[in-house]
Amino acid sequence: AIVFGEMASGARIIEEEIAERYEVSRSPVRDALRRLEADGLVVRIDHRGARVTSVSRTDLDEVYLCRIELESLAAEQASKHWRPPADESFARQLKAMRAALDANDIRTYFVANVAFTDAVHRASGNATLERLLKSIGKQALRYRYLAYCSAPTLMDMSIEGNREILDLILARKGAKARRITGELIKRSWQTIREIIPDE
């Protein structure tokens, strides 16, 4: 709900409402809020409750500065360590992205795009890197989705970029895969910066 903008940036989170919405008790809601806080998606203030973390250029810049380095490293490592059936997973997600783009289905495109990057992370063969990316990735998700909703042309750019990255990974050209990954994320970052107002 946070990633897809169903809970707005800065919105107050009321435990009772969440428990009712998902038909659970308040205990798992509190646990979920603790996890979301650790992931940087929720902020809790003493005696004032929890709120969705605000979307900001500062947060975006911090997240994407880390994301460029880590995602690029994952692409380079994937080129060295991938093994079948990773190549089939890459191709399947790329095909799903293309089908979603043709159908102008941004949400489905986004889900397939996230699955593609997750497959690259797994193929890196580096559990520590994958764990770091999973943590930073949760903060990046709502910016990524916002980017596709606000600038759908990014989806075309993303497909072409990911296809090139895939070819480089499968050809085991790690240095170039690393560079192209960084360039693709940087272009996305710049586009999102234009959408988000200055603090």
XYZ file of C-alpha atoms in Angstrom:
199
model
C 0.000 0.000 0.000
C 2.892 2.373 0.757
C 4.826 1.417 -2.376
C 1.795 1.843 -4.646
C 0.817 5.174 -3.070
C -2.363 3.830 -1.488
C -1.022 5.217 1.796
C 0.263 8.695 1.039
C 3.615 10.128 2.004
C 3.339 11.495 5.564
C -0.036 9.807 6.217
C -0.818 8.845 9.789
C -1.068 5.102 10.387
C -3.748 4.043 12.868
C -3.198 0.519 14.170
C -6.887 -0.188 14.664
C -7.707 0.766 11.069
C -4.897 -1.386 9.682
C -5.954 -4.351 11.843
C -9.523 -4.013 10.592
C -8.458 -3.569 6.968
C -6.385 -6.768 6.950
C -8.573 -8.661 9.431
C -5.796 -9.298 11.947
C -5.195 -8.433 15.587
C -3.112 -5.417 16.598
C -0.106 -7.557 17.530
C 0.937 -8.451 13.940
C 0.219 -4.841 12.933
C 2.719 -3.611 15.539
C 5.238 -6.178 14.295
C 4.702 -5.040 10.712
C 5.173 -1.389 11.711
C 8.469 -2.243 13.438
C 9.674 -3.952 10.265
C 8.531 -1.081 8.067
C 10.317 1.338 10.376
C 13.523 -0.699 10.044
C 13.054 -0.619 6.253
C 12.704 3.175 6.275
C 9.076 3.221 5.110
C 7.494 4.193 8.436
C 8.561 6.609 11.159
C 7.261 6.286 14.705
C 7.288 9.241 17.094
C 6.735 8.803 20.840
C 3.178 9.669 21.886
C 2.306 10.658 18.313
C 2.065 7.277 16.606
C 3.330 6.102 13.236
C 3.375 7.842 9.866
C 4.394 6.864 6.355
C 7.887 8.246 5.814
C 7.776 11.357 3.672
C 8.978 11.217 0.093
C 11.764 13.767 -0.306
C 14.679 14.623 -2.545
C 17.057 14.122 0.384
C 15.796 10.586 1.000
C 15.750 9.865 -2.739
C 19.349 11.053 -3.135
C 20.563 8.957 -0.200
C 18.753 5.838 -1.425
C 19.827 6.170 -5.055
C 23.442 7.002 -4.240
C 23.644 3.636 -2.463
C 21.504 1.893 -5.064
C 23.760 2.849 -7.970
C 26.823 1.334 -6.317
C 25.152 -1.825 -5.012
C 23.026 -2.601 -8.099
C 26.027 -2.036 -10.380
C 28.161 -4.361 -8.278
C 25.399 -7.006 -8.363
C 25.299 -6.881 -12.194
C 29.064 -7.273 -12.357
C 29.029 -10.174 -9.910
C 26.093 -11.820 -11.707
C 28.176 -11.874 -14.900
C 30.784 -13.924 -13.048
C 28.557 -16.254 -11.066
C 25.257 -16.847 -12.894
C 24.268 -20.433 -13.567
C 21.228 -21.923 -15.289
C 18.295 -21.536 -14.771
C 19.088 -17.868 -13.919
C 19.149 -17.044 -17.643
C 15.601 -18.402 -18.032
C 14.421 -16.285 -15.088
C 15.975 -13.155 -16.607
C 14.333 -13.804 -19.983
C 10.933 -14.610 -18.421
C 10.829 -11.332 -16.465
C 11.989 -9.309 -19.470
C 9.188 -10.879 -21.534
C 6.660 -10.051 -18.787
C 7.908 -6.442 -18.754
C 7.432 -6.177 -22.530
C 3.897 -7.620 -22.343
C 2.932 -5.228 -19.531
C 4.347 -2.266 -21.450
C 2.380 -3.260 -24.563
C -0.763 -3.456 -22.395
C 0.086 -0.101 -20.744
C -0.142 -1.873 -17.362
C 2.272 0.074 -15.159
C 1.713 -1.954 -11.997
C 2.352 -5.314 -13.692
C 5.363 -3.829 -15.469
C 6.743 -2.651 -12.126
C 6.286 -6.077 -10.495
C 8.113 -7.790 -13.400
C 10.874 -5.169 -13.295
C 11.403 -5.757 -9.577
C 11.485 -9.530 -10.212
C 14.138 -8.982 -12.910
C 16.405 -6.994 -10.582
C 15.840 -9.556 -7.807
C 16.982 -12.292 -10.230
C 20.176 -10.325 -10.917
C 20.773 -10.004 -7.177
C 20.361 -13.754 -6.664
C 22.639 -14.506 -9.618
C 25.402 -12.404 -8.035
C 26.116 -15.321 -5.695
C 26.809 -12.852 -2.864
C 24.439 -13.305 0.068
C 25.674 -10.189 1.889
C 25.199 -8.017 -1.199
C 21.747 -9.499 -1.765
C 20.777 -8.727 1.852
C 21.980 -5.114 1.557
C 20.082 -4.666 -1.712
C 16.927 -6.091 -0.184
C 17.100 -3.523 2.611
C 17.809 -0.480 0.423
C 15.487 -1.839 -2.244
C 12.404 -1.501 -0.053
C 12.985 2.242 0.281
C 13.619 2.507 -3.449
C 10.435 0.661 -4.466
C 8.027 3.539 -4.055
C 10.362 5.898 -5.906
C 10.649 3.379 -8.732
C 6.874 2.988 -8.972
C 6.360 6.752 -8.772
C 8.837 7.186 -11.628
C 6.953 4.799 -13.943
C 3.600 6.409 -13.103
C 4.903 9.942 -13.622
C 7.154 9.279 -16.617
C 5.930 6.173 -18.506
C 8.688 6.675 -21.113
C 11.031 5.316 -18.441
C 9.507 1.881 -19.047
C 10.795 1.829 -22.636
C 14.200 3.004 -21.452
C 14.174 0.408 -18.680
C 13.371 -2.485 -21.035
C 16.122 -1.547 -23.476
C 18.593 -0.980 -20.658
C 17.736 -4.245 -18.921
C 17.961 -6.161 -22.204
C 21.461 -4.766 -22.733
C 22.446 -5.570 -19.137
C 21.108 -9.111 -19.570
C 23.131 -9.645 -22.754
C 26.270 -8.389 -21.004
C 25.695 -10.595 -17.945
C 25.156 -13.691 -20.088
C 28.265 -12.819 -22.124
C 30.164 -12.460 -18.820
C 31.142 -8.856 -19.588
C 30.993 -7.700 -15.982
C 32.671 -4.289 -16.196
C 30.334 -3.109 -18.952
C 27.271 -4.591 -17.204
C 28.275 -2.630 -14.111
C 28.630 0.637 -16.056
C 25.332 0.295 -17.962
C 23.461 -0.588 -14.754
C 24.789 2.535 -13.058
C 23.842 4.709 -16.035
C 20.303 3.287 -16.164
C 19.693 3.896 -12.457
C 21.189 7.388 -12.678
C 18.789 8.359 -15.485
C 15.861 7.089 -13.428
C 17.140 9.006 -10.393
C 17.333 12.268 -12.350
C 13.800 11.801 -13.673
C 12.359 11.187 -10.194
C 14.188 14.259 -8.819
C 12.229 16.438 -11.237
C 8.936 14.985 -9.955
C 9.568 15.370 -6.222
C 9.342 18.927 -4.897
C 12.252 20.363 -2.947
C 11.844 20.196 0.836
